[in-house]
Amino acid sequence: MLKNQESIQDSDPATTQMRDAAKKRGMETVWDRSASNVVCKFGVEGLCCKNCNMGPCRISAKAPRGMCGADADTIAARNLSRAVAAGTSAHSDHGRHLVHTLRMVAEGKTDSYRITDERRLLEVASLYKIETEGRETLDIARDLADALDAEFAHSQEPMKTLSQAPVKRQAIWQKAGVQPHGIDHSVVELMHRTHMGVDHAFGHLELGTITASIADGWGGSMIATAVSDILFGTPKPVLSSVNLGVIAKDHVNLVVHGHEPVLSDCVAAACEEPAAIEYAKSKGAAGIRLSGICCTANEMLMRRGIPVAGNFLQQELAIMTGAVEMMLVDVQCIMPSLASVAACFHTRVVATSKLAHTAGFETVDFNEEHAMEQARSLVRSAIDNFANRKKDMVEIPDSRVDFVAGFSVRAIHEMLGGRFRSTFRPLNDAIIDGRIRGIAGVVGCNNPKKNLDGTIVPLVKGLIAHDVLVLLTGCAAISCAKAGLLSPETAREAASPGLAEVCEAIGIPPVLHMGSCVDNSRILSAACAVLREGGLGEDIADLPAAGAAPEWMSEKAVAIGHYFVASGMLVLLGSPLHIIGGEKLNDMLTQGVEEAFGGKFAWESHTAKQLKIILDHIDKKREALGINTKRKRMLFDMKERRALDV
Ligand code: BF8
């Protein structure tokens, strides 16, 4: 049996302060539970099977097969498949809910939402070959909702959204037989295949897993991103601030937490209404402060500049500031422990999704038709709760960092070339001539088994110090914002002189916040845009690029890792997937899969080694593209220039 680390020093002082405060008050946090958790070796290695009632079976040297005869690789592969099915379901159901909202708007059934970005609507409609010429916007939106809904069901043809991938990639998927024919279908089929007594060949099962993951990244997640852009606007650079210090002592504080922005967007609008602000003032508050946790925070940040109170591991700590009147939670990454933390304070935790109830949380029956009225009513209740604040229990860390977010692919395009000549050319040229060595996507969660932010931030610093442009999403983006890496000035100081210079010249910072976890689809789209611009190969696998999730935690992260590998990328995880007991499966995912898909996984926990793996991979890709000589020459010239001090 393994034991988690007893005590961990956080790299974020605000978190340390609040963990100390919790300890003094005798309150339990995720770190306490992690310290007392006895981790099961069979779980870590993927060798426990509960898929039928002959066991549960645990594979060991003494018992190398389960009751049915399934071996370590079969069991590990089945467990992995189920994790990817769950991750795919989470992102995709999120996408489906947004399509439902789009339909409500198109059919005139709600006036709480509207088509905010018509240009994006037309772009997505053209992908589905929907007639747009001379038609009413809402008619196009309704046809688009029909087309997107059809992506969930089973079709004889592969999903249409796959056509956004490079042609070469589509051919690779076709050859491997992993083109999903529907999001729901790919998940149901995978769950069928992992039922007792169905698919036992780990390699064959892994193809089903890859299929579902493609349905996630190129399907459900891409749909969620696109429809959010249509309804709430495509992000553009926006200033905001981050960390627990955004919770304002003299204000009524509401915190939105989870992933789906549908109600939160109305709450944000309701918080800005003069009547609400006046009402808050009438209760003795200076105003209303809305902030966010996790990816609902990222959604609100990207489009409205709403401040971010923290990432995944900080959710309990936000309530422990004692100054949160109401926390609104929707779906995913919400700890049920919030109920017991909130019980020590005046905070009301309100569950807003009909899918997600938790003992100790209040619930509202969210309805898009009346969303704005519901949002106003919630804001008013939060204001009423201000009087119940226990003033002697308020402790807010003095930590608040300003930063820039909002880098959608369109925003990057326009920054590089202007509104009317948008292009990726300057970025491609900088990569080709070696001033930018490559691109890394650093994404994913926090995990109490790791020092909070403590492996994400050093990796990103290391990457930009070695000429690598970094794209961020999810909690990893919040980690870097807290560390100051999303302030263009600080990032430029941390970046290598070459990268800093080129980023300044082409007008982008060296670390770009691209959004929430479903917005990892934006990283796929950015890769496609770079390829379309030309000069860097024909497929994602050709690009000098890699992905990393140093502190991954959720099943969604497992699905994301898979679809990046299936798209041709190296994906580095800070700790292995729970499969290492299946040795052949492990070899396949870290080596064999590369031959068929061009991407593979790597597991590494030490920052210096992580950095080396990514840089070696990027250099290997540059070599294959024949652009490494240029970079070597450029580095030599720079050295000469510096030696001569010119
Ligand atoms: O979806 S990064 S901890 S909040 S799972 Fe969750 Fe992980 Fe954060 Fe966003 Ni993504």
Tab-separated table of N, CA, C and O in Angstrom, residues 122-233:
chain	number	residue	atom	x	y	z
A	122	LEU	N	-22.224	31.963	-38.880
A	122	LEU	CA	-22.122	31.708	-40.321
A	122	LEU	C	-20.948	30.784	-40.634
A	122	LEU	O	-21.042	29.915	-41.508
A	123	GLU	N	-19.840	30.977	-39.899
A	123	GLU	CA	-18.669	30.105	-40.119
A	123	GLU	C	-19.038	28.649	-39.836
A	123	GLU	O	-18.727	27.754	-40.615
A	124	VAL	N	-19.701	28.412	-38.695
A	124	VAL	CA	-20.022	27.026	-38.323
A	124	VAL	C	-21.105	26.485	-39.259
A	124	VAL	O	-21.061	25.324	-39.678
A	125	ALA	N	-22.064	27.340	-39.629
A	125	ALA	CA	-23.123	26.896	-40.545
A	125	ALA	C	-22.518	26.456	-41.878
A	125	ALA	O	-22.954	25.460	-42.471
A	126	SER	N	-21.473	27.156	-42.326
A	126	SER	CA	-20.896	26.795	-43.631
A	126	SER	C	-20.222	25.426	-43.551
A	126	SER	O	-20.203	24.676	-44.519
A	127	LEU	N	-19.689	25.085	-42.383
A	127	LEU	CA	-19.094	23.762	-42.204
A	127	LEU	C	-20.138	22.666	-42.444
A	127	LEU	O	-19.824	21.597	-42.975
A	128	TYR	N	-21.379	22.957	-42.061
A	128	TYR	CA	-22.466	21.979	-42.226
A	128	TYR	C	-23.242	22.200	-43.531
A	128	TYR	O	-24.313	21.640	-43.713
A	129	LYS	N	-22.674	23.056	-44.381
A	129	LYS	CA	-23.273	23.345	-45.694
A	129	LYS	C	-24.726	23.829	-45.548
A	129	LYS	O	-25.614	23.470	-46.335
A	130	ILE	N	-24.975	24.637	-44.562
A	130	ILE	CA	-26.309	25.200	-44.356
A	130	ILE	C	-26.411	26.466	-45.197
A	130	ILE	O	-25.496	27.309	-45.173
A	131	GLU	N	-27.470	26.593	-45.934
A	131	GLU	CA	-27.686	27.774	-46.781
A	131	GLU	C	-27.787	29.016	-45.884
A	131	GLU	O	-28.539	29.016	-44.904
A	132	THR	N	-26.993	30.032	-46.185
A	132	THR	CA	-27.016	31.233	-45.340
A	132	THR	C	-27.448	32.478	-46.119
A	132	THR	O	-27.939	33.434	-45.539
A	133	GLU	N	-27.273	32.430	-47.440
A	133	GLU	CA	-27.522	33.599	-48.283
A	133	GLU	C	-28.973	34.078	-48.159
A	133	GLU	O	-29.915	33.318	-48.409
A	134	GLY	N	-29.137	35.324	-47.751
A	134	GLY	CA	-30.464	35.939	-47.726
A	134	GLY	C	-31.411	35.371	-46.676
A	134	GLY	O	-32.616	35.606	-46.736
A	135	ARG	N	-30.903	34.599	-45.744
A	135	ARG	CA	-31.794	33.984	-44.745
A	135	ARG	C	-31.731	34.723	-43.416
A	135	ARG	O	-30.723	35.349	-43.074
A	136	GLU	N	-32.793	34.593	-42.628
A	136	GLU	CA	-32.832	35.178	-41.290
A	136	GLU	C	-31.832	34.455	-40.385
A	136	GLU	O	-31.692	33.221	-40.464
A	137	THR	N	-31.191	35.222	-39.506
A	137	THR	CA	-30.195	34.638	-38.598
A	137	THR	C	-30.786	33.482	-37.787
A	137	THR	O	-30.153	32.429	-37.626
A	138	LEU	N	-32.002	33.674	-37.283
A	138	LEU	CA	-32.570	32.643	-36.411
A	138	LEU	C	-32.914	31.366	-37.176
A	138	LEU	O	-32.854	30.271	-36.617
A	139	ASP	N	-33.240	31.501	-38.467
A	139	ASP	CA	-33.496	30.298	-39.278
A	139	ASP	C	-32.199	29.503	-39.449
A	139	ASP	O	-32.194	28.270	-39.388
A	140	ILE	N	-31.114	30.240	-39.669
A	140	ILE	CA	-29.810	29.561	-39.813
A	140	ILE	C	-29.466	28.877	-38.485
A	140	ILE	O	-29.006	27.729	-38.452
A	141	ALA	N	-29.720	29.593	-37.390
A	141	ALA	CA	-29.397	29.039	-36.060
A	141	ALA	C	-30.192	27.755	-35.803
A	141	ALA	O	-29.660	26.789	-35.241
A	142	ARG	N	-31.451	27.734	-36.236
A	142	ARG	CA	-32.264	26.528	-36.012
A	142	ARG	C	-31.719	25.359	-36.840
A	142	ARG	O	-31.583	24.241	-36.345
A	143	ASP	N	-31.365	25.633	-38.089
A	143	ASP	CA	-30.794	24.560	-38.922
A	143	ASP	C	-29.478	24.067	-38.333
A	143	ASP	O	-29.160	22.876	-38.380
A	144	LEU	N	-28.719	25.008	-37.782
A	144	LEU	CA	-27.438	24.605	-37.183
A	144	LEU	C	-27.695	23.733	-35.948
A	144	LEU	O	-27.011	22.716	-35.755
A	145	ALA	N	-28.666	24.116	-35.132
A	145	ALA	CA	-28.984	23.293	-33.948
A	145	ALA	C	-29.363	21.875	-34.388
A	145	ALA	O	-28.941	20.884	-33.770
A	146	ASP	N	-30.127	21.755	-35.479
A	146	ASP	CA	-30.492	20.419	-36.000
A	146	ASP	C	-29.233	19.641	-36.404
A	146	ASP	O	-29.073	18.467	-36.071
A	147	ALA	N	-28.336	20.345	-37.133
A	147	ALA	CA	-27.122	19.674	-37.632
A	147	ALA	C	-26.230	19.239	-36.466
A	147	ALA	O	-25.643	18.153	-36.495
A	148	LEU	N	-26.145	20.085	-35.446
A	148	LEU	CA	-25.283	19.744	-34.306
A	148	LEU	C	-25.891	18.610	-33.490
A	148	LEU	O	-25.180	17.713	-33.031
A	149	ASP	N	-27.196	18.638	-33.311
A	149	ASP	CA	-27.854	17.537	-32.594
A	149	ASP	C	-27.599	16.211	-33.306
A	149	ASP	O	-27.417	15.174	-32.667
A	150	ALA	N	-27.575	16.272	-34.639
A	150	ALA	CA	-27.365	15.041	-35.412
A	150	ALA	C	-25.974	14.453	-35.169
A	150	ALA	O	-25.757	13.255	-35.362
A	151	GLU	N	-25.021	15.270	-34.745
A	151	GLU	CA	-23.667	14.771	-34.474
A	151	GLU	C	-23.632	13.847	-33.252
A	151	GLU	O	-22.687	13.103	-33.050
A	152	PHE	N	-24.659	13.940	-32.425
A	152	PHE	CA	-24.668	13.107	-31.221
A	152	PHE	C	-25.183	11.691	-31.509
A	152	PHE	O	-24.717	10.730	-30.937
A	153	ALA	N	-26.150	11.609	-32.403
A	153	ALA	CA	-26.758	10.301	-32.685
A	153	ALA	C	-25.861	9.475	-33.607
A	153	ALA	O	-24.797	9.919	-34.008
A	154	HIS	N	-26.300	8.278	-33.962
A	154	HIS	CA	-25.506	7.461	-34.885
A	154	HIS	C	-25.844	7.810	-36.330
A	154	HIS	O	-27.000	8.002	-36.678
A	155	SER	N	-24.798	7.898	-37.158
A	155	SER	CA	-25.026	8.175	-38.572
A	155	SER	C	-24.251	7.139	-39.383
A	155	SER	O	-23.264	6.568	-38.897
A	156	GLN	N	-24.671	6.916	-40.615
A	156	GLN	CA	-23.928	5.989	-41.476
A	156	GLN	C	-22.572	6.590	-41.843
A	156	GLN	O	-21.623	5.877	-42.127
A	157	GLU	N	-22.516	7.918	-41.839
A	157	GLU	CA	-21.289	8.622	-42.225
A	157	GLU	C	-20.508	9.018	-40.972
A	157	GLU	O	-21.096	9.206	-39.911
A	158	PRO	N	-19.186	9.228	-41.092
A	158	PRO	CA	-18.434	9.777	-39.962
A	158	PRO	C	-18.958	11.171	-39.600
A	158	PRO	O	-19.554	11.856	-40.444
A	159	MET	N	-18.733	11.593	-38.369
A	159	MET	CA	-19.213	12.910	-37.929
A	159	MET	C	-18.677	14.012	-38.845
A	159	MET	O	-17.511	14.002	-39.231
A	160	LYS	N	-19.543	14.980	-39.136
A	160	LYS	CA	-19.152	16.043	-40.085
A	160	LYS	C	-18.057	16.939	-39.511
A	160	LYS	O	-17.234	17.481	-40.229
A	161	THR	N	-18.051	17.090	-38.202
A	161	THR	CA	-17.093	17.999	-37.573
A	161	THR	C	-15.638	17.532	-37.787
A	161	THR	O	-14.705	18.325	-37.698
A	162	LEU	N	-15.469	16.238	-38.139
A	162	LEU	CA	-14.113	15.732	-38.384
A	162	LEU	C	-13.473	16.393	-39.597
A	162	LEU	O	-12.261	16.407	-39.743
A	163	SER	N	-14.318	16.956	-40.476
A	163	SER	CA	-13.779	17.552	-41.698
A	163	SER	C	-12.924	18.783	-41.406
A	163	SER	O	-12.228	19.285	-42.283
A	164	GLN	N	-12.947	19.252	-40.152
A	164	GLN	CA	-12.077	20.383	-39.795
A	164	GLN	C	-10.622	19.957	-39.626
A	164	GLN	O	-9.714	20.779	-39.605
A	165	ALA	N	-10.407	18.655	-39.455
A	165	ALA	CA	-9.034	18.151	-39.274
A	165	ALA	C	-8.303	18.167	-40.612
A	165	ALA	O	-8.929	18.116	-41.674
A	166	PRO	N	-6.968	18.232	-40.586
A	166	PRO	CA	-6.220	18.167	-41.849
A	166	PRO	C	-6.584	16.897	-42.627
A	166	PRO	O	-6.856	15.852	-42.029
A	167	VAL	N	-6.565	17.011	-43.947
A	167	VAL	CA	-6.973	15.889	-44.806
A	167	VAL	C	-6.152	14.632	-44.481
A	167	VAL	O	-6.674	13.515	-44.402
A	168	LYS	N	-4.850	14.836	-44.257
A	168	LYS	CA	-3.962	13.702	-43.975
A	168	LYS	C	-4.391	13.001	-42.676
A	168	LYS	O	-4.363	11.777	-42.575
A	169	ARG	N	-4.803	13.795	-41.695
A	169	ARG	CA	-5.238	13.235	-40.402
A	169	ARG	C	-6.523	12.440	-40.584
A	169	ARG	O	-6.679	11.359	-40.036
A	170	GLN	N	-7.430	12.978	-41.400
A	170	GLN	CA	-8.688	12.263	-41.632
A	170	GLN	C	-8.409	10.901	-42.271
A	170	GLN	O	-9.060	9.908	-41.950
A	171	ALA	N	-7.405	10.881	-43.168
A	171	ALA	CA	-7.065	9.614	-43.840
A	171	ALA	C	-6.480	8.622	-42.830
A	171	ALA	O	-6.758	7.415	-42.900
A	172	ILE	N	-5.684	9.140	-41.889
A	172	ILE	CA	-5.101	8.256	-40.853
A	172	ILE	C	-6.223	7.636	-40.026
A	172	ILE	O	-6.234	6.443	-39.747
A	173	TRP	N	-7.197	8.460	-39.645
A	173	TRP	CA	-8.320	7.949	-38.848
A	173	TRP	C	-9.124	6.916	-39.639
A	173	TRP	O	-9.542	5.898	-39.110
A	174	GLN	N	-9.315	7.224	-40.934
A	174	GLN	CA	-10.111	6.297	-41.755
A	174	GLN	C	-9.406	4.937	-41.859
A	174	GLN	O	-10.015	3.893	-41.686
A	175	LYS	N	-8.092	5.005	-42.090
A	175	LYS	CA	-7.310	3.766	-42.241
A	175	LYS	C	-7.362	2.939	-40.949
A	175	LYS	O	-7.473	1.714	-40.985
A	176	ALA	N	-7.298	3.644	-39.798
A	176	ALA	CA	-7.297	2.928	-38.510
A	176	ALA	C	-8.708	2.540	-38.073
A	176	ALA	O	-8.874	1.842	-37.070
A	177	GLY	N	-9.716	3.013	-38.789
A	177	GLY	CA	-11.105	2.683	-38.434
A	177	GLY	C	-11.557	3.353	-37.148
A	177	GLY	O	-12.318	2.763	-36.376
A	178	VAL	N	-11.092	4.585	-36.901
A	178	VAL	CA	-11.446	5.241	-35.629
A	178	VAL	C	-12.285	6.509	-35.837
A	178	VAL	O	-12.363	7.353	-34.948
A	179	GLN	N	-12.882	6.659	-37.018
A	179	GLN	CA	-13.736	7.835	-37.221
A	179	GLN	C	-15.057	7.624	-36.484
A	179	GLN	O	-15.804	6.697	-36.809
A	180	PRO	N	-15.364	8.457	-35.501
A	180	PRO	CA	-16.648	8.272	-34.816
A	180	PRO	C	-17.820	8.600	-35.742
A	180	PRO	O	-17.733	9.513	-36.563
A	181	HIS	N	-18.891	7.838	-35.596
A	181	HIS	CA	-20.105	8.074	-36.388
A	181	HIS	C	-21.183	8.743	-35.548
A	181	HIS	O	-22.352	8.717	-35.908
A	182	GLY	N	-20.821	9.295	-34.429
A	182	GLY	CA	-21.779	9.942	-33.531
A	182	GLY	C	-21.196	9.938	-32.126
A	182	GLY	O	-20.558	8.952	-31.741
A	183	ILE	N	-21.402	11.027	-31.408
A	183	ILE	CA	-20.777	11.138	-30.077
A	183	ILE	C	-21.384	10.105	-29.129
A	183	ILE	O	-20.672	9.302	-28.522
A	184	ASP	N	-22.701	10.140	-29.005
A	184	ASP	CA	-23.356	9.207	-28.080
A	184	ASP	C	-23.059	7.765	-28.495
A	184	ASP	O	-22.782	6.907	-27.660
A	185	HIS	N	-23.095	7.528	-29.811
A	185	HIS	CA	-22.852	6.181	-30.312
A	185	HIS	C	-21.473	5.681	-29.896
A	185	HIS	O	-21.312	4.545	-29.458
A	186	SER	N	-20.460	6.550	-29.996
A	186	SER	CA	-19.092	6.101	-29.683
A	186	SER	C	-18.962	5.743	-28.197
A	186	SER	O	-18.253	4.805	-27.838
A	187	VAL	N	-19.686	6.479	-27.349
A	187	VAL	CA	-19.611	6.197	-25.909
A	187	VAL	C	-20.379	4.915	-25.574
A	187	VAL	O	-19.881	4.046	-24.847
A	188	VAL	N	-21.583	4.789	-26.141
A	188	VAL	CA	-22.399	3.594	-25.856
A	188	VAL	C	-21.668	2.344	-26.344
A	188	VAL	O	-21.584	1.329	-25.639
A	189	GLU	N	-21.100	2.451	-27.544
A	189	GLU	CA	-20.397	1.285	-28.090
A	189	GLU	C	-19.214	0.899	-27.199
A	189	GLU	O	-18.959	-0.276	-26.932
A	190	LEU	N	-18.509	1.914	-26.708
A	190	LEU	CA	-17.344	1.638	-25.857
A	190	LEU	C	-17.779	0.988	-24.539
A	190	LEU	O	-17.141	0.048	-24.057
A	191	MET	N	-18.875	1.480	-23.957
A	191	MET	CA	-19.375	0.873	-22.722
A	191	MET	C	-19.820	-0.572	-22.980
A	191	MET	O	-19.604	-1.454	-22.157
A	192	HIS	N	-20.414	-0.812	-24.143
A	192	HIS	CA	-20.788	-2.185	-24.504
A	192	HIS	C	-19.545	-3.072	-24.575
A	192	HIS	O	-19.485	-4.145	-23.996
A	193	ARG	N	-18.522	-2.545	-25.237
A	193	ARG	CA	-17.324	-3.361	-25.450
A	193	ARG	C	-16.588	-3.681	-24.156
A	193	ARG	O	-15.831	-4.649	-24.084
A	194	THR	N	-16.794	-2.834	-23.134
A	194	THR	CA	-16.095	-3.085	-21.862
A	194	THR	C	-16.956	-3.896	-20.896
A	194	THR	O	-16.533	-4.192	-19.782
A	195	HIS	N	-18.173	-4.228	-21.301
A	195	HIS	CA	-19.004	-5.104	-20.451
A	195	HIS	C	-18.338	-6.478	-20.363
A	195	HIS	O	-17.615	-6.890	-21.272
A	196	MET	N	-18.600	-7.162	-19.291
A	196	MET	CA	-18.033	-8.499	-19.101
A	196	MET	C	-18.281	-9.372	-20.348
A	196	MET	O	-19.404	-9.433	-20.853
A	197	GLY	N	-17.194	-9.938	-20.829
A	197	GLY	CA	-17.335	-10.934	-21.884
A	197	GLY	C	-17.489	-10.396	-23.290
A	197	GLY	O	-18.032	-11.080	-24.146
A	198	VAL	N	-17.030	-9.186	-23.581
A	198	VAL	CA	-17.171	-8.664	-24.955
A	198	VAL	C	-15.789	-8.491	-25.607
A	198	VAL	O	-15.244	-9.428	-26.178
A	199	ASP	N	-15.171	-7.302	-25.503
A	199	ASP	CA	-13.922	-7.045	-26.237
A	199	ASP	C	-12.734	-7.247	-25.299
A	199	ASP	O	-12.544	-6.482	-24.345
A	200	HIS	N	-11.920	-8.265	-25.572
A	200	HIS	CA	-10.829	-8.605	-24.649
A	200	HIS	C	-9.449	-8.309	-25.211
A	200	HIS	O	-8.456	-8.497	-24.527
A	201	ALA	N	-9.374	-7.893	-26.479
A	201	ALA	CA	-8.065	-7.627	-27.082
A	201	ALA	C	-7.711	-6.175	-26.784
A	201	ALA	O	-8.342	-5.259	-27.325
A	202	PHE	N	-6.704	-5.961	-25.942
A	202	PHE	CA	-6.469	-4.593	-25.449
A	202	PHE	C	-6.207	-3.597	-26.581
A	202	PHE	O	-6.650	-2.448	-26.529
A	203	GLY	N	-5.512	-4.038	-27.614
A	203	GLY	CA	-5.197	-3.123	-28.718
A	203	GLY	C	-6.457	-2.745	-29.486
A	203	GLY	O	-6.652	-1.588	-29.881
A	204	HIS	N	-7.326	-3.718	-29.670
A	204	HIS	CA	-8.584	-3.482	-30.378
A	204	HIS	C	-9.478	-2.563	-29.557
A	204	HIS	O	-10.091	-1.618	-30.077
A	205	LEU	N	-9.510	-2.817	-28.260
A	205	LEU	CA	-10.310	-1.979	-27.358
A	205	LEU	C	-9.783	-0.534	-27.362
A	205	LEU	O	-10.556	0.426	-27.349
A	206	GLU	N	-8.469	-0.409	-27.421
A	206	GLU	CA	-7.868	0.933	-27.417
A	206	GLU	C	-8.311	1.723	-28.664
A	206	GLU	O	-8.491	2.939	-28.602
A	207	LEU	N	-8.550	1.044	-29.764
A	207	LEU	CA	-9.043	1.750	-30.959
A	207	LEU	C	-10.437	2.328	-30.695
A	207	LEU	O	-10.761	3.434	-31.134
A	208	GLY	N	-11.259	1.575	-29.952
A	208	GLY	CA	-12.576	2.100	-29.576
A	208	GLY	C	-12.433	3.302	-28.649
A	208	GLY	O	-13.190	4.275	-28.736
A	209	THR	N	-11.442	3.233	-27.770
A	209	THR	CA	-11.183	4.331	-26.837
A	209	THR	C	-10.754	5.577	-27.608
A	209	THR	O	-11.219	6.691	-27.338
A	210	ILE	N	-9.883	5.374	-28.575
A	210	ILE	CA	-9.434	6.497	-29.407
A	210	ILE	C	-10.618	7.079	-30.184
A	210	ILE	O	-10.772	8.302	-30.295
A	211	THR	N	-11.483	6.221	-30.682
A	211	THR	CA	-12.658	6.692	-31.433
A	211	THR	C	-13.503	7.624	-30.553
A	211	THR	O	-13.896	8.722	-30.974
A	212	ALA	N	-13.775	7.177	-29.331
A	212	ALA	CA	-14.594	8.011	-28.430
A	212	ALA	C	-13.885	9.328	-28.127
A	212	ALA	O	-14.517	10.390	-28.062
A	213	SER	N	-12.563	9.262	-27.955
A	213	SER	CA	-11.842	10.499	-27.624
A	213	SER	C	-11.888	11.490	-28.791
A	213	SER	O	-11.983	12.699	-28.587
A	214	ILE	N	-11.846	10.970	-30.022
A	214	ILE	CA	-11.955	11.868	-31.189
A	214	ILE	C	-13.344	12.518	-31.198
A	214	ILE	O	-13.505	13.702	-31.501
A	215	ALA	N	-14.351	11.720	-30.815
A	215	ALA	CA	-15.715	12.279	-30.727
A	215	ALA	C	-15.771	13.383	-29.680
A	215	ALA	O	-16.570	14.318	-29.779
A	216	ASP	N	-14.920	13.301	-28.676
A	216	ASP	CA	-14.842	14.343	-27.659
A	216	ASP	C	-14.165	15.606	-28.233
A	216	ASP	O	-14.768	16.669	-28.362
A	217	GLY	N	-12.893	15.458	-28.613
A	217	GLY	CA	-12.106	16.642	-29.003
A	217	GLY	C	-12.624	17.340	-30.248
A	217	GLY	O	-12.807	18.554	-30.272
A	218	TRP	N	-12.857	16.528	-31.296
A	218	TRP	CA	-13.266	17.114	-32.580
A	218	TRP	C	-14.780	17.211	-32.678
A	218	TRP	O	-15.301	17.780	-33.636
A	219	GLY	N	-15.492	16.636	-31.670
A	219	GLY	CA	-16.952	16.671	-31.672
A	219	GLY	C	-17.506	17.491	-30.520
A	219	GLY	O	-17.663	18.707	-30.617
A	220	GLY	N	-17.768	16.802	-29.403
A	220	GLY	CA	-18.460	17.451	-28.289
A	220	GLY	C	-17.788	18.723	-27.797
A	220	GLY	O	-18.446	19.751	-27.572
A	221	SER	N	-16.462	18.677	-27.639
A	221	SER	CA	-15.761	19.865	-27.133
A	221	SER	C	-15.794	20.984	-28.166
A	221	SER	O	-15.991	22.155	-27.833
A	222	MET	N	-15.581	20.613	-29.429
A	222	MET	CA	-15.566	21.645	-30.473
A	222	MET	C	-16.950	22.287	-30.606
A	222	MET	O	-17.074	23.494	-30.808
A	223	ILE	N	-17.992	21.468	-30.448
A	223	ILE	CA	-19.361	21.994	-30.512
A	223	ILE	C	-19.609	22.933	-29.326
A	223	ILE	O	-20.165	24.021	-29.481
A	224	ALA	N	-19.160	22.519	-28.125
A	224	ALA	CA	-19.345	23.363	-26.934
A	224	ALA	C	-18.669	24.717	-27.131
A	224	ALA	O	-19.244	25.777	-26.839
A	225	THR	N	-17.449	24.701	-27.639
A	225	THR	CA	-16.720	25.959	-27.861
A	225	THR	C	-17.437	26.820	-28.897
A	225	THR	O	-17.673	28.022	-28.679
A	226	ALA	N	-17.807	26.195	-30.016
A	226	ALA	CA	-18.403	26.974	-31.114
A	226	ALA	C	-19.728	27.606	-30.682
A	226	ALA	O	-19.975	28.791	-30.941
A	227	VAL	N	-20.588	26.823	-30.017
A	227	VAL	CA	-21.906	27.363	-29.659
A	227	VAL	C	-21.762	28.421	-28.552
A	227	VAL	O	-22.482	29.423	-28.540
A	228	SER	N	-20.815	28.221	-27.638
A	228	SER	CA	-20.570	29.268	-26.630
A	228	SER	C	-20.163	30.567	-27.316
A	228	SER	O	-20.594	31.648	-26.925
A	229	ASP	N	-19.309	30.447	-28.330
A	229	ASP	CA	-18.883	31.655	-29.060
A	229	ASP	C	-20.085	32.320	-29.743
A	229	ASP	O	-20.224	33.547	-29.731
A	230	ILE	N	-20.944	31.502	-30.343
A	230	ILE	CA	-22.108	32.054	-31.051
A	230	ILE	C	-23.031	32.770	-30.065
A	230	ILE	O	-23.492	33.888	-30.315
A	231	LEU	N	-23.256	32.140	-28.912
A	231	LEU	CA	-24.218	32.714	-27.955
A	231	LEU	C	-23.622	33.856	-27.128
A	231	LEU	O	-24.298	34.834	-26.813
A	232	PHE	N	-22.357	33.686	-26.733
A	232	PHE	CA	-21.791	34.645	-25.768
A	232	PHE	C	-20.668	35.503	-26.350
A	232	PHE	O	-20.174	36.408	-25.689
A	233	GLY	N	-20.251	35.185	-27.564
A	233	GLY	CA	-19.211	35.982	-28.209
A	233	GLY	C	-17.893	35.227	-28.262
A	233	GLY	O	-17.542	34.512	-27.325
